[in-house]
């Protein structure tokens, strides 16, 4: 047998994919917990609430129905597509048809399907930064090139919000699309209505596609609103894809049901891709999603009360740390503090100079897991999810406070 070198065993395309940093941090925290260590994890991007009972019961009932034991249309159950159409009209005022909908295996597949359907090699996608860790990898897998446009924690400039002027400065003749996410993962930032419209009109003027991720649409605080861009700019509908799913609103991250809404030609192309990649989403999960979408939003309102309380407490505690600056997030369930004022200072005989090094120090010294900013863009930041119990939040941030108070 001929010798195959390690360098050629895995394709360059797949070998270049970075591991999901958020999942890696969560897995490491869970592994340490399983060993009996008192680790507190702030890495998970999922609600710490159970899926509503009526949704679970719909899945139990679906398991007993033989119709769900068979293949179903690759693009999604017709009943679920209808439910998505109705939910989209109800929640955002965006009017679409079932032919505009593709049901996917979670939001991540919707992200990849969209870029795969739209991008050719060399196409550029403008990516407001900090970004969700999956976006750039999906862009590269589809043959495109992410172009980062960074907005920092400066509240006066609009913390973590990019401007039309910054987007225009990044535009080139190769720009094909803009990825837009509000409320944002990882920062919790929410774009004001007038800024959403301005960005939409800029994209329309220059013939740029907009992929808008609305997965956190219902997790809003302090009166913030997150209008759907194609509602504010109706002319954009023919060059816009909306991404969404049941994961965050209904505490259904493990059920793996997302969707993309877009022009029929894009949806048809993405459905063809999915028919060869995964075929249909599990029927039982689709039936559960129908129950979720046709039910009330009471569950998310209950979660929001807890998230809001934790949000305010976490931000208060983080801002009490010398060298840490944490803008107040208006959406999702993440805080994204700048720790640039801590880097370069000695802590227990070590001098972290990047947020990767600081996150490792925090885990090793006080057994608290956070995600470093390098997972989402530049160094100098940490992401902490407040989707965990109040006592764990208090204890975990208190440990960070005590450790960073030693910085010299």
XYZ file of C-alpha atoms in Angstrom:
408
model
C 0.000 0.000 0.000
C 1.263 3.454 -0.884
C 2.044 5.905 1.883
C -0.484 8.714 2.351
C 0.917 11.698 4.207
C -1.024 13.263 7.048
C -1.202 16.507 5.066
C -3.182 14.930 2.247
C -5.571 12.728 4.214
C -8.033 15.575 4.795
C -9.033 17.942 2.022
C -7.785 21.505 2.214
C -11.394 22.723 2.080
C -12.471 20.780 5.164
C -9.146 20.896 6.953
C -9.240 24.674 6.966
C -12.519 24.828 8.918
C -12.067 26.150 12.437
C -13.724 24.226 15.256
C -16.776 25.962 16.723
C -15.186 27.837 19.615
C -18.475 28.209 21.475
C -19.219 24.482 21.338
C -15.616 23.699 22.283
C -15.782 25.871 25.407
C -19.135 24.365 26.372
C -17.824 20.824 25.843
C -14.704 21.495 27.922
C -16.786 22.925 30.770
C -19.131 19.925 30.712
C -16.196 17.489 30.648
C -14.643 19.138 33.698
C -18.006 19.100 35.463
C -18.315 15.378 34.735
C -14.989 14.915 36.528
C -16.507 16.515 39.607
C -14.903 19.942 39.157
C -17.053 22.947 40.226
C -16.889 24.551 36.787
C -19.387 27.263 35.852
C -19.884 27.618 32.115
C -20.862 30.861 30.393
C -20.279 29.421 26.921
C -23.598 27.896 25.947
C -25.782 29.741 23.449
C -29.026 28.115 24.521
C -31.830 28.820 26.993
C -31.596 27.013 30.312
C -35.336 26.263 30.220
C -37.127 23.094 29.091
C -39.079 23.017 25.844
C -42.742 23.859 26.616
C -44.832 20.829 27.613
C -47.324 21.161 24.779
C -44.497 21.082 22.233
C -43.022 17.949 23.801
C -46.462 16.311 23.826
C -46.898 17.041 20.124
C -43.635 15.189 19.513
C -44.761 12.242 21.661
C -47.976 12.007 19.679
C -46.080 12.294 16.402
C -43.879 9.337 17.316
C -46.946 7.081 17.358
C -48.227 8.157 13.953
C -46.796 5.964 11.165
C -46.957 8.851 8.695
C -43.970 10.325 10.531
C -41.973 7.118 10.150
C -41.398 7.736 6.441
C -39.559 10.177 4.226
C -41.241 13.533 3.768
C -40.560 16.391 1.313
C -36.939 17.554 1.493
C -38.052 21.176 1.770
C -40.267 20.644 4.807
C -43.729 19.413 5.756
C -46.393 21.526 4.027
C -48.088 22.116 7.388
C -44.867 23.466 8.876
C -44.273 25.744 5.901
C -47.774 27.140 6.364
C -47.087 27.657 10.073
C -43.856 29.511 9.260
C -45.697 31.736 6.778
C -48.345 32.556 9.402
C -45.765 33.116 12.150
C -43.707 35.423 9.918
C -46.740 37.554 9.090
C -47.802 37.649 12.765
C -44.425 38.463 14.305
C -42.727 40.722 11.777
C -45.392 41.691 9.271
C -43.445 40.076 6.427
C -45.850 38.454 3.954
C -44.493 35.396 2.141
C -45.769 32.165 0.580
C -44.871 28.508 1.306
C -42.800 28.479 -1.912
C -40.530 31.060 -0.236
C -39.721 28.705 2.670
C -37.165 25.917 3.157
C -37.156 24.033 6.482
C -33.612 23.150 7.564
C -31.805 21.061 10.165
C -31.351 23.959 12.548
C -30.292 27.500 11.807
C -26.759 26.454 10.864
C -27.947 24.537 7.819
C -30.025 27.533 6.771
C -26.876 29.674 6.952
C -24.814 27.265 4.863
C -27.594 26.569 2.350
C -27.999 30.289 1.753
C -24.345 30.994 1.093
C -24.002 27.840 -1.019
C -26.939 28.933 -3.170
C -25.705 32.503 -3.638
C -21.908 32.533 -3.750
C -19.408 31.752 -6.462
C -15.634 31.548 -5.889
C -14.247 35.022 -5.253
C -17.537 36.568 -4.133
C -17.203 38.706 -1.015
C -19.621 38.852 1.906
C -19.464 41.873 4.200
C -19.533 40.599 7.765
C -20.214 43.060 10.608
C -17.869 42.115 13.408
C -18.079 40.772 16.139
C -19.921 37.940 14.358
C -21.315 34.516 15.196
C -18.486 32.030 14.765
C -20.300 29.957 12.107
C -20.792 32.773 9.585
C -17.246 33.080 8.193
C -16.767 29.306 8.033
C -20.000 28.875 6.050
C -18.972 31.680 3.690
C -15.598 30.050 3.046
C -17.108 26.595 2.597
C -19.375 28.052 -0.075
C -16.368 29.501 -1.901
C -16.783 33.081 -0.746
C -14.566 35.461 1.196
C -15.735 37.145 4.411
C -14.863 40.839 4.679
C -14.927 41.905 8.314
C -16.185 45.356 9.310
C -15.455 45.848 12.997
C -17.425 47.973 15.448
C -16.093 48.121 18.993
C -17.553 48.703 22.443
C -17.598 52.512 22.257
C -21.101 53.436 23.391
C -20.978 56.897 21.844
C -20.347 55.411 18.413
C -23.121 52.836 18.975
C -21.616 49.842 20.717
C -20.986 47.007 18.251
C -23.130 48.626 15.531
C -21.647 49.197 12.066
C -22.655 52.240 10.046
C -23.578 52.599 6.390
C -20.358 54.577 5.914
C -18.302 51.683 7.268
C -20.140 49.208 5.058
C -19.617 51.414 2.015
C -15.889 51.612 2.751
C -15.741 47.803 2.640
C -17.710 47.450 -0.601
C -15.840 46.384 -3.725
C -16.816 45.182 -7.194
C -16.703 41.645 -5.772
C -19.201 42.316 -2.959
C -22.135 39.921 -3.360
C -23.853 40.005 0.019
C -24.134 41.451 3.509
C -24.733 39.316 6.588
C -26.955 41.207 9.048
C -27.866 39.982 12.547
C -29.996 41.943 15.009
C -30.289 41.172 17.906
C -26.669 40.115 17.649
C -24.849 37.003 18.702
C -22.303 37.530 20.292
C -22.836 41.118 21.481
C -26.562 41.423 22.195
C -26.538 44.700 20.240
C -29.786 45.746 18.515
C -29.844 48.094 15.524
C -32.271 51.054 15.740
C -35.079 50.976 13.181
C -33.722 53.902 11.177
C -30.314 52.228 10.916
C -31.842 48.945 9.735
C -33.694 50.819 7.005
C -30.628 52.828 6.015
C -28.551 49.672 5.666
C -31.300 48.012 3.647
C -31.541 50.960 1.261
C -27.753 51.032 0.869
C -27.779 47.325 -0.052
C -30.655 47.875 -2.487
C -28.902 50.809 -4.144
C -25.782 48.757 -4.804
C -27.457 45.462 -5.755
C -26.116 43.651 -2.690
C -27.907 40.627 -1.270
C -28.834 40.760 2.408
C -28.887 37.645 4.564
C -30.637 38.699 7.766
C -30.560 36.379 10.778
C -33.639 36.917 12.979
C -33.212 33.968 15.350
C -33.227 36.238 18.462
C -36.176 38.388 17.318
C -38.223 37.873 20.497
C -35.414 38.312 23.032
C -35.477 42.092 23.416
C -35.186 44.356 26.471
C -35.579 48.000 27.496
C -38.213 48.615 24.823
C -35.862 47.727 21.963
C -37.376 46.660 18.652
C -35.913 44.512 15.883
C -37.892 45.133 12.690
C -37.380 42.834 9.726
C -35.313 44.576 7.047
C -37.480 43.490 4.059
C -40.511 44.942 5.849
C -38.803 48.319 6.185
C -37.445 48.097 2.623
C -40.013 46.045 0.665
C -38.091 46.446 -2.617
C -35.308 44.374 -1.040
C -37.415 41.182 -0.927
C -36.057 39.871 -4.240
C -32.460 40.036 -2.970
C -32.985 39.126 0.682
C -32.925 35.855 2.614
C -34.340 35.739 6.160
C -32.959 33.100 8.543
C -34.846 31.942 11.617
C -35.800 28.914 13.712
C -37.454 27.665 16.887
C -34.257 27.168 18.916
C -34.039 30.360 20.969
C -37.675 31.466 21.222
C -39.039 28.099 22.324
C -35.961 26.600 24.056
C -35.627 23.998 21.292
C -31.911 24.061 20.441
C -31.689 20.259 20.408
C -34.687 19.722 18.132
C -32.801 21.113 15.115
C -35.467 23.015 13.191
C -34.617 26.213 11.355
C -35.658 27.770 8.070
C -34.750 30.210 5.348
C -37.191 32.537 3.593
C -36.253 33.977 0.235
C -37.016 34.354 -3.468
C -38.392 31.166 -5.020
C -35.362 30.551 -7.258
C -32.996 30.663 -4.281
C -35.276 28.444 -2.202
C -35.554 25.921 -5.049
C -31.763 25.809 -5.458
C -31.198 25.434 -1.711
C -33.863 22.703 -1.552
C -32.060 20.797 -4.306
C -28.850 21.026 -2.296
C -30.549 19.850 0.885
C -32.213 16.943 -0.922
C -28.741 15.520 -1.540
C -27.146 16.578 1.750
C -29.657 15.624 4.454
C -33.083 15.218 2.869
C -35.945 16.145 5.199
C -35.669 17.397 8.768
C -36.814 14.686 11.221
C -40.601 14.554 11.017
C -41.085 14.392 14.779
C -39.089 17.609 15.206
C -41.116 19.244 12.447
C -44.386 18.293 14.181
C -43.059 19.745 17.431
C -42.136 22.955 15.601
C -45.678 23.243 14.221
C -47.032 23.053 17.769
C -44.549 25.697 18.904
C -45.330 28.151 16.117
C -49.078 27.707 16.386
C -48.991 28.116 20.170
C -48.535 31.241 22.251
C -45.404 33.214 23.016
C -45.968 32.836 26.765
C -42.892 30.632 27.168
C -40.508 33.196 25.700
C -42.090 35.953 27.793
C -41.373 33.909 30.929
C -37.788 33.344 29.815
C -37.333 37.036 29.093
C -38.187 37.968 32.691
C -35.357 35.760 33.934
C -32.948 36.783 31.164
C -33.589 40.474 31.816
C -32.889 40.097 35.531
C -29.672 38.180 34.844
C -28.634 40.611 32.101
C -28.794 43.600 34.407
C -26.954 41.811 37.211
C -24.203 40.472 34.944
C -23.524 43.852 33.337
C -23.447 45.533 36.757
C -20.937 42.998 38.087
C -18.718 43.064 34.997
C -18.560 46.867 34.925
C -17.432 46.843 38.559
C -14.162 45.180 37.463
C -11.232 47.532 36.851
C -10.239 47.347 33.187
C -13.520 45.828 31.975
C -16.074 47.755 29.912
C -19.407 46.049 29.204
C -22.029 47.810 27.061
C -25.616 47.001 28.055
C -26.998 44.422 25.598
C -30.533 45.044 24.381
C -31.214 41.612 22.947
C -30.356 37.892 22.862
C -28.769 36.484 26.048
C -25.115 37.484 25.858
C -22.859 40.091 27.409
C -19.746 41.053 25.439
C -17.343 42.977 27.641
C -14.123 44.556 26.432
C -11.230 43.287 28.561
C -8.542 45.304 26.807
C -7.885 47.142 30.075
C -6.932 43.850 31.736
C -4.628 42.479 29.050
C -0.941 43.019 29.624
C -1.323 43.056 33.403
C 0.087 40.346 35.641
C -2.389 37.977 37.282
C -1.052 35.214 39.536
C 2.334 35.246 37.891
C 0.999 35.230 34.323
C 0.502 38.105 31.894
C -2.299 37.418 29.406
C -1.907 39.493 26.233
C -4.878 38.109 24.297
C -8.418 37.231 25.264
C -7.629 33.580 24.432
C -4.911 33.646 27.083
C -7.183 35.453 29.545
C -10.031 32.953 29.024
C -7.592 30.067 29.613
C -6.344 31.753 32.784
C -9.890 32.244 34.083
C -10.756 28.588 33.438
C -7.587 27.232 34.999
C -7.473 29.506 38.029
C -11.132 29.887 39.059
C -12.869 27.221 36.930
C -15.132 29.527 34.963
C -15.578 28.965 31.212
C -16.001 32.001 28.932
C -15.549 32.349 25.156
C -12.665 34.559 23.979
C -13.219 37.333 21.473
C -11.027 35.639 18.857
C -13.967 33.275 18.210
C -15.993 36.259 16.972
C -13.373 38.616 15.546
C -10.590 40.669 17.191
C -8.952 39.850 20.504
C -9.737 41.906 23.581
C -13.247 40.703 24.368
C -15.098 37.879 26.122
C -18.583 36.503 25.512
C -20.610 35.401 28.512
C -24.059 33.900 28.158
C -26.550 34.748 30.885
C -28.726 31.769 29.965
C -27.857 29.985 33.192
C -29.217 29.943 36.730
C -29.044 33.087 38.875
C -26.896 31.429 41.557
C -24.379 30.117 39.023
C -24.235 33.522 37.351
C -23.563 35.265 40.658
C -20.931 32.748 41.707
C -19.233 32.621 38.303
C -18.898 36.372 37.821
C -17.847 36.763 41.466
C -14.962 34.367 40.799
C -13.939 36.430 37.757
C -14.159 39.624 39.819
C -11.906 38.194 42.528
C -9.344 36.931 40.022
C -9.125 40.106 37.947
C -8.905 42.219 41.098
C -5.430 40.725 41.453
C -4.278 42.248 38.136
C -1.213 44.414 38.570
